[in-house]
XYZ file of C-alpha atoms in Angstrom:
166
model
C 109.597 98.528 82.926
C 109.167 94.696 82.543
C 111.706 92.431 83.363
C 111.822 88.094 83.992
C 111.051 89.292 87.575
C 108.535 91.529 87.262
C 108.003 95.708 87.100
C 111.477 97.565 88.363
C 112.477 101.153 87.968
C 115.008 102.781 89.570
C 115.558 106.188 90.253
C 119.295 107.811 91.327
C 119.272 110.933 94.351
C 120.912 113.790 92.602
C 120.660 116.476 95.269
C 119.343 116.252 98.765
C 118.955 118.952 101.593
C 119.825 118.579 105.150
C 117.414 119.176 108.341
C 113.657 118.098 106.925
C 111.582 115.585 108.006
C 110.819 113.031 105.148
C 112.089 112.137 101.975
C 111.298 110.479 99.220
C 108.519 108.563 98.287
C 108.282 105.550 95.393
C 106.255 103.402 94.431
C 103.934 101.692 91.654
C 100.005 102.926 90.617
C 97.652 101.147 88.466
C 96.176 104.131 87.475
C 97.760 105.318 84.140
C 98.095 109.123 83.092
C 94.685 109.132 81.070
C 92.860 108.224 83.848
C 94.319 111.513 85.686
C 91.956 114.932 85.380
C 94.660 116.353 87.619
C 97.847 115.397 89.358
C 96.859 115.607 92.950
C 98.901 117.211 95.543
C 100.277 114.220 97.260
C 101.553 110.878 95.247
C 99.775 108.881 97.753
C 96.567 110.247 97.459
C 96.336 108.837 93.299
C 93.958 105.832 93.693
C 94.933 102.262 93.251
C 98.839 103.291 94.479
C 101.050 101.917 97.251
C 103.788 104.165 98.003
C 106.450 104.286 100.621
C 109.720 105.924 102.609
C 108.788 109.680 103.390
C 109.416 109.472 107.219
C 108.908 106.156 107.760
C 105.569 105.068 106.515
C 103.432 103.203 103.425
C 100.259 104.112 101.954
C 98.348 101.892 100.570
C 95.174 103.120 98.864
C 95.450 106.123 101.125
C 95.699 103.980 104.373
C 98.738 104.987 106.266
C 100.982 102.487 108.168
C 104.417 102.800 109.933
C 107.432 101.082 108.535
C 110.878 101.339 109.697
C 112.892 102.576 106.197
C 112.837 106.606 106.917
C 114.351 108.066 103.161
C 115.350 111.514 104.929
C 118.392 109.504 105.222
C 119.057 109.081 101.617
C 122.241 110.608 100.250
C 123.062 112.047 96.892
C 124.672 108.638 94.339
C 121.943 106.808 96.422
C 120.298 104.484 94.141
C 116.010 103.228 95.103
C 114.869 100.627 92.905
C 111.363 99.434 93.137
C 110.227 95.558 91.894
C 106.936 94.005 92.078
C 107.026 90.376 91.585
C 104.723 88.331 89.301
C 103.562 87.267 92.904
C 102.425 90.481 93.727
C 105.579 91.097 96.245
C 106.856 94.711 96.528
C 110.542 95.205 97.323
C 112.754 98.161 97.486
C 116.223 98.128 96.620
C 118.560 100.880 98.286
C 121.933 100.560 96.725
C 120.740 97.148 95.671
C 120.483 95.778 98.830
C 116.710 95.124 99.990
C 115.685 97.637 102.035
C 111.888 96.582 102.192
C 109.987 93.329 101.445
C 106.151 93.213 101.849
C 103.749 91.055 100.633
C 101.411 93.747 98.989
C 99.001 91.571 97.067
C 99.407 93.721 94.072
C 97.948 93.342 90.930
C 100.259 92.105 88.099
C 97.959 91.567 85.506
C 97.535 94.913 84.591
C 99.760 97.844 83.388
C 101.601 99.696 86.230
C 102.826 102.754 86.297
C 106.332 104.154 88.433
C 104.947 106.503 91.266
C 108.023 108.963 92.834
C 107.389 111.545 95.122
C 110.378 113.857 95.543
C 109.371 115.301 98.921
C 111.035 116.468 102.063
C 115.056 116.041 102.017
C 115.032 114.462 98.299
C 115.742 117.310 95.941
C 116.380 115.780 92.884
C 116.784 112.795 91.540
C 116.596 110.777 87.873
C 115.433 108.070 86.511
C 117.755 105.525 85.953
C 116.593 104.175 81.923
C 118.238 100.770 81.661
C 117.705 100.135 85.712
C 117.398 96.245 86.151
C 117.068 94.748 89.756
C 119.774 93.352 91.249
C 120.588 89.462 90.385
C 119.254 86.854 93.127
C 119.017 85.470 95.081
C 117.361 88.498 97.476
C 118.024 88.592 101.045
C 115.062 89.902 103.074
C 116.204 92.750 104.944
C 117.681 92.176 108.131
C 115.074 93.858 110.342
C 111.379 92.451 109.155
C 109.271 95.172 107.597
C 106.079 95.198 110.079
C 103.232 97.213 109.489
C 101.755 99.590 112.279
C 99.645 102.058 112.183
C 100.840 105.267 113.255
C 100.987 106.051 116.807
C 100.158 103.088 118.104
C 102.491 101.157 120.041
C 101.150 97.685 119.260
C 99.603 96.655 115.651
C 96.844 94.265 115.014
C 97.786 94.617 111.407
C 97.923 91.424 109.275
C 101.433 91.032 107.272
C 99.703 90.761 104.051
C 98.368 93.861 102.616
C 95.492 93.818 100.652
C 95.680 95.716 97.128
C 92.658 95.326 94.999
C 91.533 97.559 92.258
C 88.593 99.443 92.168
């Protein structure tokens, strides 16, 4: 929900399962429930969503990018927090440490809307009700999250991704 910082949720890993590729994905839509005919098979495909972990890589608006944080790794007690700033900043809180800092561009104007995609090695996991981020100051995480797309070994990709509404 709302907080002086901006949208947070957190969820807690309940259960995870060893030897898959992937994990979980979170993350924040504009696009509410009504707007939904059907849930569609993958979280990233909803429209107007940025969502990220899996095995290492962010969708935005269905564009795929490489990112270092792999949640296949994630353990059960393991506790993901997502915050977009009033600024329009996206940062993920593992344990609440930052994990990942990017400057999506997001909309804060508008209602948002928790995205989590238990996939992969992720089981199970809950929402955390009265999750608040962490105090600050935040401390970027110590490896810079740089966007690539996948398979390529050297990115042309601005740092600033660009989230606009349709």
């Amino acid at each position: 929900g709302r907080s002086a910082e901006g949208f947070y949720f957190e969820v807690v890993v309940k259960d995870t399962i060893g030897g898959w590729v992937g994990g979980l994905g979170v993350g924040v839509t504009l696009t509410s429930p009504e707007q939904l005919k059907r849930a569609p098979d993958k979280a990233w495909r909803l429209p107007n969503t940025i969502v990220l972990g899996y095995w290492g890589r962010l969708f935005c608006n269905g564009k795929e990018y490489s990112i270092g944080w792999k949640t296949d790794e994630l353990q059960a007690g393991d506790r993901v927090g997502v915050l977009v700033r009033e600024d329009g900043d996206v940062i993920v809180f593992l344990n609440r440490q930052t994990k990942v800092w990017l400057n999506a561009g997001m909309e804060t104007g508008k209602d948002l809307y928790a995205v989590v995609d238990v996939f992969g090695s992720t089981s199970e996991v809950e929402l955390e009700p009265m999750g608040a981020p962490p105090p600050q100051p935040w401390t970027p995480p110590s490896t810079p999250t740089h966007l690539t797309p996948p398979d390529s070994p050297v990115s042309s990709m601005p740092s600033t991704l660009s989230f606009m509404a349709s």
